[in-house]
């Protein structure tokens, strides 16, 4: 007999993340390294356990191998439980048919039996590609207080950017009266964060109806939410005021990493009451050599450094040779930067090698006309030969 | 899976670590920025497939228990075998706290008998090295040895056990070196491999005669009867038993070749996971030739030093030739040289603390200077 759970979480981790280019050619977006020792998914997993939700289904589909290995039995997040814990849920064959997850709603639909097993009152729907620290239990309190069928977390964005998001228009009580996907003329600046709490029986009914509708794209934002609104269900917005960043593009991934070096940004990872957990690699402390110069940077375990590092993030087990220069860049785990290499405004993927004297990226003064930084990107395991130059915004 | 189990001695009677072991056993002494000494032997055992490990803790074992928990961080939380910790007073037969290795082994003989493994490794928690015991086991079987002891080539031999080793590796004599001799020699690491039936037999017979000293009363007195062989451990071996050796061996880790031997030879060294953030360097940070663990915040000058997890170095502080353990906080404009600060030590503004290479100053846990 399974114990009844009040609320369980379903984490959508199947997106392909094509906008991250070569970084997601081998791994799913949630498994992309972040902040020196984390993966993007660590934030959502840690938030969930820190919010006292101990049962999580992780829906994977695209390049799941590394993500599955990373999650393992959930031990790093204290999710190895007798009852509950973390479950990786890939699409599977049924007796009569089998199919991929067609959309976000279909992914949940295909796992109705998993959710029913815990007989929850509420289901929290999360996505695995955001950097933020959020107490979902407060959102759940608000959901209960409003006697809502659905609560959507919203984040107030500058109104001029609002047309890039799904925007919630609410009345004074916070009840959602309209939802517009990427509106040309936004009426509000409350952007959906892709975090939903549903009363499970209500959502279950809608998922079944949505699946029966052959014209539906089986997507929460495009189908389930508009349909519930149309039917007048009790839907509320929950405003979140902390740090939140979608890291769906190279530019935003770079910005979110840089925010870790900026005390003002509000994403303080050094908070013992809300730790972000990660699977640990057994590495010794990092070593700074006689020629190392480090300014405003973050360095993880297992690195050996003899060069210059400024405004940069160096992940685990990287090597930086003598007189190499790394500025405003992110170096992912195991990368080797040989002597005299120069790296500026770049992301260097895991286990890449930048050979002696190579140049990657250029100094940038400001984002381009689209508001994005022209970050040079070197893919995982890529070797940049001596003497080569990789220009700003180039991807290899 | 290996046919060896291990009994691991967490405390060493010979310890002269004074201030550093007031609050802990030698095995839980912090070492190399993020480890405790016991991490090395635990990781070596696990990497060699030895997963039935009984830890004998004598005194001050709270910090040890806190560190190893149930062995999860070493993959030792098992249904079969795994970790067993034997604190003093809870042993089967003894009414008193055990006084020696012989008494301790005698009092847990049930645990040893019940284990499914046939061979036993006697190990200890005060040595840092990276080693795979499978090679030792193969040599032991091939030589049809009764006991095989681990040795290493040491530059100093003061207060060590020195086996006299013949050409075929057989030990013909065991000598205690009490002098301050500094000539290099083969030094015993107090690590032994033997069949567990032989161990139980030897220990019971010694216990019944009131003999206490494993090395003197068993090994030395039976040196002709038993086939005792030596097995040399290459690479870096650090026996830590006083402040001087602690400081000296720690500082060797600033050399890459030493780190490679200790961390990169046979297997990874695991330790308790603390989920600290990466270390943050601010604009005034200047760091040379130092080992820095995660979770530090550095805005001062650090040279030839080892900083453990969560250390904070404020602007204007100068830390040279020093070891700052976990959560140390060195405030503005303080100068430190040849200092070892234990966990949670705070050195306030404008202090000048200086020891000497052969006599580093130790500041006790939780103190503010």
XYZ file of C-alpha atoms in Angstrom, chain A residues 35-38 75-76 78 80 260-261 263 269-270 275-278 280-301 304 311, chain B residues 32-35 72-73 253-254 256 259-260 263 268-270 273-295 304 307 309:
82
model
C 27.710 27.572 -12.251
C 30.874 25.494 -11.891
C 29.565 22.411 -10.138
C 25.869 22.153 -10.942
C 20.737 10.356 -3.362
C 22.518 13.722 -3.828
C 18.087 13.261 -0.471
C 16.474 8.062 -2.180
C 26.575 34.177 -9.824
C 29.552 36.556 -9.697
C 26.225 39.978 -5.427
C 23.901 30.036 -3.744
C 25.710 30.303 -0.436
C 21.128 24.659 -0.490
C 21.383 23.684 -4.122
C 22.514 20.073 -4.223
C 24.500 18.436 -6.987
C 29.488 15.251 -6.319
C 32.583 14.274 -8.220
C 35.413 13.156 -5.960
C 38.058 15.753 -6.717
C 40.766 17.275 -4.515
C 40.795 21.027 -3.774
C 41.844 23.245 -6.663
C 45.438 24.415 -6.945
C 46.593 27.909 -7.884
C 50.140 28.063 -9.173
C 52.818 30.733 -8.853
C 51.602 32.626 -11.930
C 47.878 32.471 -11.233
C 45.980 35.754 -11.099
C 42.313 35.476 -10.134
C 39.848 38.355 -9.982
C 36.094 38.196 -9.391
C 35.814 34.569 -10.405
C 34.494 31.292 -9.137
C 36.579 28.103 -9.168
C 35.560 24.534 -8.413
C 37.386 21.480 -7.129
C 44.907 23.347 -11.696
C 34.979 37.583 -14.231
C 44.398 18.339 2.368
C 41.616 20.891 2.206
C 38.551 18.716 2.166
C 39.377 15.289 3.566
C 27.036 6.387 2.184
C 29.652 8.693 0.696
C 50.693 18.374 -1.355
C 51.474 21.749 -2.894
C 51.747 18.434 -8.326
C 48.925 15.272 -5.554
C 49.043 13.014 -8.603
C 44.672 11.388 -5.899
C 39.361 8.301 -6.392
C 39.439 9.462 -2.788
C 35.920 9.966 -1.463
C 29.698 15.445 0.631
C 28.922 18.901 1.970
C 27.309 20.612 -1.010
C 29.418 23.748 -0.675
C 29.370 26.280 -3.487
C 32.466 26.830 -5.661
C 35.059 29.190 -4.207
C 34.610 32.866 -4.986
C 37.597 35.161 -5.585
C 36.962 38.868 -5.253
C 38.853 41.808 -6.739
C 41.559 42.085 -4.065
C 42.360 38.370 -4.057
C 45.955 37.347 -4.712
C 46.788 33.673 -4.374
C 50.026 31.836 -5.113
C 50.971 28.168 -4.825
C 48.012 27.179 -2.689
C 45.352 24.509 -2.456
C 41.854 25.871 -1.996
C 38.733 23.830 -1.279
C 35.154 24.722 -2.244
C 33.015 27.251 -0.457
C 52.000 28.458 0.120
C 42.495 26.430 2.794
C 36.031 24.389 2.852
